[in-house]
PDB file of C-alpha atoms in Angstrom:
ATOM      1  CA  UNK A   1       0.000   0.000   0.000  1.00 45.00           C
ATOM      2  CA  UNK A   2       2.802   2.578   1.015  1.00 54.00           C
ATOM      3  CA  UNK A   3       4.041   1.735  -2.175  1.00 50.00           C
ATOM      4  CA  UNK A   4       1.211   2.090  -4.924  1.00 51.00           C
ATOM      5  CA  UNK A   5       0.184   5.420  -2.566  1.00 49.00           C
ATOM      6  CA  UNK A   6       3.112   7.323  -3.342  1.00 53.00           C
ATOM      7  CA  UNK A   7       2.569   9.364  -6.967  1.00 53.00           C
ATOM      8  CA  UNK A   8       6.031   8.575  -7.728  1.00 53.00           C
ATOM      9  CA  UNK A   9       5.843   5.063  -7.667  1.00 50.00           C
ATOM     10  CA  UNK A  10       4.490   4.415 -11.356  1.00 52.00           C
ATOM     11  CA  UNK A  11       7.253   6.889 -12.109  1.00 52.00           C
ATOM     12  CA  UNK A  12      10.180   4.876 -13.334  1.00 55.00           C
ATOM     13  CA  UNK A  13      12.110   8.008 -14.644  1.00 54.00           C
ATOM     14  CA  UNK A  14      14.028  10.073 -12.258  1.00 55.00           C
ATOM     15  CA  UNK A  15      13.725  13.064 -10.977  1.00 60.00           C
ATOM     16  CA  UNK A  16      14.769  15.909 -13.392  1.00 58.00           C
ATOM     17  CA  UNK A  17      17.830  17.654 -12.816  1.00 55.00           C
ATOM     18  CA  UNK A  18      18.032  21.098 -11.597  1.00 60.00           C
ATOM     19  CA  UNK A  19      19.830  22.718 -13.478  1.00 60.00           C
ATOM     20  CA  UNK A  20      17.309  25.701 -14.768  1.00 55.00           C
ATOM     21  CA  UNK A  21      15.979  27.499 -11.580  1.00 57.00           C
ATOM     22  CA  UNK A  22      13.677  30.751 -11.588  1.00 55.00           C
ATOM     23  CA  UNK A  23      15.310  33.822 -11.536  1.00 52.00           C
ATOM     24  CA  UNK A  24      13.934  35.453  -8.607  1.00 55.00           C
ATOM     25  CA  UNK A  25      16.013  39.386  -9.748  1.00 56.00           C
ATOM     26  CA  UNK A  26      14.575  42.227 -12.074  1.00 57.00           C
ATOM     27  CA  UNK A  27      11.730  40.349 -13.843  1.00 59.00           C
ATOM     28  CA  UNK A  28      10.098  39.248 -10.588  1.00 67.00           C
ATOM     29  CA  UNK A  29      10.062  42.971 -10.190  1.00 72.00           C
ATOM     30  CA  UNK A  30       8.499  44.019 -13.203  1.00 79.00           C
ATOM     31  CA  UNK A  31       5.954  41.546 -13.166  1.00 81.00           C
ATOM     32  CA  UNK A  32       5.209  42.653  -9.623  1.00 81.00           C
ATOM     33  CA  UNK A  33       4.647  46.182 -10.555  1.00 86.00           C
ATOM     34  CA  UNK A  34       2.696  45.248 -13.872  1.00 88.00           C
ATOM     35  CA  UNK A  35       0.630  42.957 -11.807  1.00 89.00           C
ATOM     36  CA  UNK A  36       0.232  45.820  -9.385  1.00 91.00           C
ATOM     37  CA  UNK A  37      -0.795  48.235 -12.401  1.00 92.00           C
ATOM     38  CA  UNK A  38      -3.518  46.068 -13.770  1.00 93.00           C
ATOM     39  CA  UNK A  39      -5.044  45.017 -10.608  1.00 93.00           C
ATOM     40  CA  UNK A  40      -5.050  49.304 -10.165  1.00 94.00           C
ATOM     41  CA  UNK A  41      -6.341  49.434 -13.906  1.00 95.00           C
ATOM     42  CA  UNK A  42      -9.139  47.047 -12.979  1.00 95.00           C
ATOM     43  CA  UNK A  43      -9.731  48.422  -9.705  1.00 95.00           C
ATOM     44  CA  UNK A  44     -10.331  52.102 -11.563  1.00 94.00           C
ATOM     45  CA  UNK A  45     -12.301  50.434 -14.599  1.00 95.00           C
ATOM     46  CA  UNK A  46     -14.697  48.948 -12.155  1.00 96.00           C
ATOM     47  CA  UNK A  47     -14.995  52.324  -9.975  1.00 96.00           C
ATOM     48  CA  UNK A  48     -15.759  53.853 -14.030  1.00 96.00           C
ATOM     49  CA  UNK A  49     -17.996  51.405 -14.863  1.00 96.00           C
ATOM     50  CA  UNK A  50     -19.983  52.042 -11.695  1.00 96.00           C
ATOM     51  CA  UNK A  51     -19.654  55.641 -11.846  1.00 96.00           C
ATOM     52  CA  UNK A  52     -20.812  55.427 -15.609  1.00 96.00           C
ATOM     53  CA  UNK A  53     -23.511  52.917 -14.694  1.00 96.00           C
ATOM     54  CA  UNK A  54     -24.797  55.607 -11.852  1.00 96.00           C
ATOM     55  CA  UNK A  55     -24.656  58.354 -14.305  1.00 96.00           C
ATOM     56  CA  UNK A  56     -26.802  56.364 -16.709  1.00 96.00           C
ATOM     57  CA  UNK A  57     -29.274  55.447 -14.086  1.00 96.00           C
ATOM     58  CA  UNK A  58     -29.770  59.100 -12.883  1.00 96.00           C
ATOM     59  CA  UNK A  59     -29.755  60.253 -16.306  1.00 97.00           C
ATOM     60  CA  UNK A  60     -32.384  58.023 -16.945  1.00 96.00           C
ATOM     61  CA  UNK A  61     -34.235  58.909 -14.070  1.00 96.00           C
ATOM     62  CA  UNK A  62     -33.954  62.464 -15.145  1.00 97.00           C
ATOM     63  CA  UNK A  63     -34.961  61.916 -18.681  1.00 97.00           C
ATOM     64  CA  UNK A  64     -38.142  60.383 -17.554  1.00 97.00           C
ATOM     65  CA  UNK A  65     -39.557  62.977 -14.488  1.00 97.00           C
ATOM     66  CA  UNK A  66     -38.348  65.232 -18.119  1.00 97.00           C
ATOM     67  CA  UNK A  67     -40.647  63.689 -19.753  1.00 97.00           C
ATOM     68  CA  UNK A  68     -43.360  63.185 -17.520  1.00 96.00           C
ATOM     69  CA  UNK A  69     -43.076  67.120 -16.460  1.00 96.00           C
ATOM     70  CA  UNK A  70     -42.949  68.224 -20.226  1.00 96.00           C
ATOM     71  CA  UNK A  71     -46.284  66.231 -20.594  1.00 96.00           C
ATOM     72  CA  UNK A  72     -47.913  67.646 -18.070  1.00 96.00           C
ATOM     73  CA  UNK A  73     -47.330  71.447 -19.161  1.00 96.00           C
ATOM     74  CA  UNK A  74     -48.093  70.427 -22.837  1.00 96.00           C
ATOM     75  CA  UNK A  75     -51.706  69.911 -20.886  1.00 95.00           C
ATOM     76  CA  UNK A  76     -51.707  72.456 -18.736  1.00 95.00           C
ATOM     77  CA  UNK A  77     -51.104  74.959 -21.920  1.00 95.00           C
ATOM     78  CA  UNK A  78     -53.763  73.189 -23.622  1.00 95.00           C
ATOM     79  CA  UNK A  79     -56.207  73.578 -20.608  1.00 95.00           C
ATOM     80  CA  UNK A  80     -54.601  77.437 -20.008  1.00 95.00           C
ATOM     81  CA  UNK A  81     -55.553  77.968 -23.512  1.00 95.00           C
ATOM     82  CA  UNK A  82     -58.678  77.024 -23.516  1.00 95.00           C
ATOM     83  CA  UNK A  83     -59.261  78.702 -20.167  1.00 95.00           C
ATOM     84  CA  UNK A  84     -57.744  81.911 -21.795  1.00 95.00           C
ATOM     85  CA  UNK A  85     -60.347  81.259 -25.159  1.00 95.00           C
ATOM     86  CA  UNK A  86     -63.221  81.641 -22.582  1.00 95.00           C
ATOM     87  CA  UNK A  87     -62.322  84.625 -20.404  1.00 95.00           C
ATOM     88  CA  UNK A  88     -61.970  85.980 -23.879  1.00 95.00           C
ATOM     89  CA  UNK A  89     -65.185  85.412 -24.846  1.00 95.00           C
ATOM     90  CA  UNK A  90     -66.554  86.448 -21.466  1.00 94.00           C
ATOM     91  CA  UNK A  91     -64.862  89.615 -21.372  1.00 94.00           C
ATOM     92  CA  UNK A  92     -66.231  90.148 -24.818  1.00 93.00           C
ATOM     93  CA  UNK A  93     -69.888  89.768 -23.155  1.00 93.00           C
ATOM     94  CA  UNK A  94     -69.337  91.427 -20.299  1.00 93.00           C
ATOM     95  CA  UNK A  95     -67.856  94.659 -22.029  1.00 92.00           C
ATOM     96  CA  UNK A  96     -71.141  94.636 -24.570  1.00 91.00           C
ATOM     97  CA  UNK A  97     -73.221  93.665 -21.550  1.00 92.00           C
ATOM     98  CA  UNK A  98     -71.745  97.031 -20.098  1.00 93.00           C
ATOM     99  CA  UNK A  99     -71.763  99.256 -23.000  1.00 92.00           C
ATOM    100  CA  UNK A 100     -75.788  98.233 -22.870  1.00 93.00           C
ATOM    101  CA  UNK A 101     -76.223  98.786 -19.268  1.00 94.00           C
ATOM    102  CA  UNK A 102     -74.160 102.158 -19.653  1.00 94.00           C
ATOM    103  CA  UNK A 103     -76.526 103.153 -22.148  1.00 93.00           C
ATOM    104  CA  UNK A 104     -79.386 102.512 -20.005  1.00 94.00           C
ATOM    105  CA  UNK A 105     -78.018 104.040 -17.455  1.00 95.00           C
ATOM    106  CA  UNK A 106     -77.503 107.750 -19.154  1.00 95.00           C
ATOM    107  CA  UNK A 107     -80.942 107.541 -20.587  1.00 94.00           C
ATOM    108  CA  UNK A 108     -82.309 107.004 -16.904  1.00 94.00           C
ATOM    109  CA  UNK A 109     -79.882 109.668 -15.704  1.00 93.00           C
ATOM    110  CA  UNK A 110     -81.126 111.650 -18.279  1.00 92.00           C
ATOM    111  CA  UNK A 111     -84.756 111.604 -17.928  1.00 91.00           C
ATOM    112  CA  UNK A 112     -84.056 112.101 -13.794  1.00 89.00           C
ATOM    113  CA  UNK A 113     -82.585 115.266 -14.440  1.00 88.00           C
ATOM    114  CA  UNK A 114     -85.366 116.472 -16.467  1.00 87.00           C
ATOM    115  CA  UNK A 115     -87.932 115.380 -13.560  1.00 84.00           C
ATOM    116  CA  UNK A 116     -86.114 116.840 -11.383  1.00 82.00           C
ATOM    117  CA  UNK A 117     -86.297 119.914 -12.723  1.00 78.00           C
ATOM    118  CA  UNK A 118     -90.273 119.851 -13.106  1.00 80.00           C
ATOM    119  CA  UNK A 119     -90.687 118.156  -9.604  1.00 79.00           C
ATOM    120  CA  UNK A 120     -88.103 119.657  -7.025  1.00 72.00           C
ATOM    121  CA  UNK A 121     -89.068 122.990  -5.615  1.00 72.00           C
ATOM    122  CA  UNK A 122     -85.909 125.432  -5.955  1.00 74.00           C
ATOM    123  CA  UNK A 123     -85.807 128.020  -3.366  1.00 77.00           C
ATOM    124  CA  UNK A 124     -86.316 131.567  -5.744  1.00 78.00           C
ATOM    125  CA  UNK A 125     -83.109 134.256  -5.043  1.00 86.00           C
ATOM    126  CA  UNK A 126     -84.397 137.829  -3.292  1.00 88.00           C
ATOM    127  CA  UNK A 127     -84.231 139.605  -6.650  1.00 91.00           C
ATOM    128  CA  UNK A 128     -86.697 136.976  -8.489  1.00 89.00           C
ATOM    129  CA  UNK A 129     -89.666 136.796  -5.652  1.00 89.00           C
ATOM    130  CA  UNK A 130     -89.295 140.541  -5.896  1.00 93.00           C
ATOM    131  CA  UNK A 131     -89.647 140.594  -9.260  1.00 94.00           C
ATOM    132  CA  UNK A 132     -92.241 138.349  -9.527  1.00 91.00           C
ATOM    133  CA  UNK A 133     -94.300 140.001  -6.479  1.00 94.00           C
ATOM    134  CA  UNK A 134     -94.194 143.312  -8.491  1.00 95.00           C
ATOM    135  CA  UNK A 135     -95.046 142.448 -11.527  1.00 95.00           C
ATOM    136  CA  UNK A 136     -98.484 140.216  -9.022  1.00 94.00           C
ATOM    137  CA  UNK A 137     -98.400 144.083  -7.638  1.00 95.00           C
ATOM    138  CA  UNK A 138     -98.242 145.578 -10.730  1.00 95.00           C
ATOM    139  CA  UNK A 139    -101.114 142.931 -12.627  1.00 93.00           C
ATOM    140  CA  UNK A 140    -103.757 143.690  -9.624  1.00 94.00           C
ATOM    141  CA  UNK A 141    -103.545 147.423  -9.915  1.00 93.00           C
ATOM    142  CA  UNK A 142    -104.444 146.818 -13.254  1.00 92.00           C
ATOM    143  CA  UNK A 143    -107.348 144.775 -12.572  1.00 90.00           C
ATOM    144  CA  UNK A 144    -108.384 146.929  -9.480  1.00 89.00           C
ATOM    145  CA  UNK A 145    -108.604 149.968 -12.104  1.00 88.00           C
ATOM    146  CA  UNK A 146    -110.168 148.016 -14.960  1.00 87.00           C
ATOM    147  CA  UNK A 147    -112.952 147.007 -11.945  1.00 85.00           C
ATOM    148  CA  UNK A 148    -113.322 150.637 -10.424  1.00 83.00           C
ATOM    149  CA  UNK A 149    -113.800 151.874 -14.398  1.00 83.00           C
ATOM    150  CA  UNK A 150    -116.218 149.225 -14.972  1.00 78.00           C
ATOM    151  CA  UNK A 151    -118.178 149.537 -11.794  1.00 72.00           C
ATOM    152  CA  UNK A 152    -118.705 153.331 -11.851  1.00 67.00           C
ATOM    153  CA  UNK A 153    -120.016 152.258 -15.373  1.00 66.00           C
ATOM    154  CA  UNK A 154    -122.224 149.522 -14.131  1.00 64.00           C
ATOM    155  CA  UNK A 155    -123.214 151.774 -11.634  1.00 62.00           C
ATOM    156  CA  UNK A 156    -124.187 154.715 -13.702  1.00 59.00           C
ATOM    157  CA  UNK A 157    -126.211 152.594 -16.145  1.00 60.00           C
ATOM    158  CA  UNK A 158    -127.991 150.780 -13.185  1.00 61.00           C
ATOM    159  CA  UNK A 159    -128.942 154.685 -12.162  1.00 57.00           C
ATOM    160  CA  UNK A 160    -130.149 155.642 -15.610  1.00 55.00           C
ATOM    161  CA  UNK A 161    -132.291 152.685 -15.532  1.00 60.00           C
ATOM    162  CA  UNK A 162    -133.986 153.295 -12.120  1.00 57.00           C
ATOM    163  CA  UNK A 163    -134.534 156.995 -13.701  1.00 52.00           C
ATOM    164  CA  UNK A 164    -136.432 156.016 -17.032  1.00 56.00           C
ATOM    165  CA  UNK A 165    -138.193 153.517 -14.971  1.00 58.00           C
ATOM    166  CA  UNK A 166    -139.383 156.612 -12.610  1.00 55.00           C
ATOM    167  CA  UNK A 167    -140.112 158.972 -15.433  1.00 57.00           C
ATOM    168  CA  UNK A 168    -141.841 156.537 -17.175  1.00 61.00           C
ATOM    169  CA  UNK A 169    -144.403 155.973 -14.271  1.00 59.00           C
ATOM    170  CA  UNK A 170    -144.859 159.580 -13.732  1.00 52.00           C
TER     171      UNK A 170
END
């Protein structure tokens, strides 16, 4: 058993010489520091790649709230505009509604002043009641001597009368 165990047993060559070792000087150095510069390269391209991979993710991210917020003011400006359409329209309405009720309005202003003017009693200035109380003054004098003529006439033909109606008896 100890024999057939053993690797080298169904070995019959010997052992090889040793005459070719490693060399353990400047190329174990170089290989060290190239090793050392790709395991830096590949430590770098994976902090790049999941840098890059970030950046694409936001980006994405971005790109869609984007286009999510660009659809929602495309509706808002259609809604705005169509909001805008009808407070044009109103406007329009309400200015003509205006215009008409303005209208109105001076007509009914109008024809109050002109009441007014028949219907409120304006208190008369000194000179005008004086005026117009002369010329009352002045209009009964006249009929006070148009009555005094006209009753001495009545009066004398209402003798005569009573006189022809004695004589006539006699």
């Amino acid at each position: 058993r100890d024999y057939y165990a053993n690797s080298d047993a169904f070995v019959q060559q010997p052992s090889m010489p040793e005459k070719h070792t490693k060399a353990t000087g400047a190329g174990t150095g170089i290989i060290g520091i190239l090793e050392v510069v790709e395991s830096d390269f590949a430590k770098s391209l994976a902090k790049e790649e999941a840098q890059e991979d970030d950046a694409q993710s936001e980006y994405d991210e971005v790109t869609q709230e984007n286009k999510v917020a660009k659809t929602m003011k495309d509706q808002d400006l259609k809604y705005k505009t169509k909001e805008v359409k009808g407070l044009k329209k109103a406007i329009a309405d309400l200015t003509s509604d205006r215009e008409t009720i303005s209208n109105e309005l001076a007509a009914v202003n109008e024809y109050y002043a002109k009441l007014k003017d028949r219907c409120v009693a304006k208190p008369e200035t000194y000179e005008e009641r004086k005026a117009r109380r002369e010329a009352e003054i002045k209009g009964l004098k006249e009929a006070l001597s148009i009555l005094e003529s006209e009753t001495a006439f009545v009066q004398h033909d209402s003798h005569r009368r009573h006189m022809r109606v004695f004589l006539e008896a006699k």
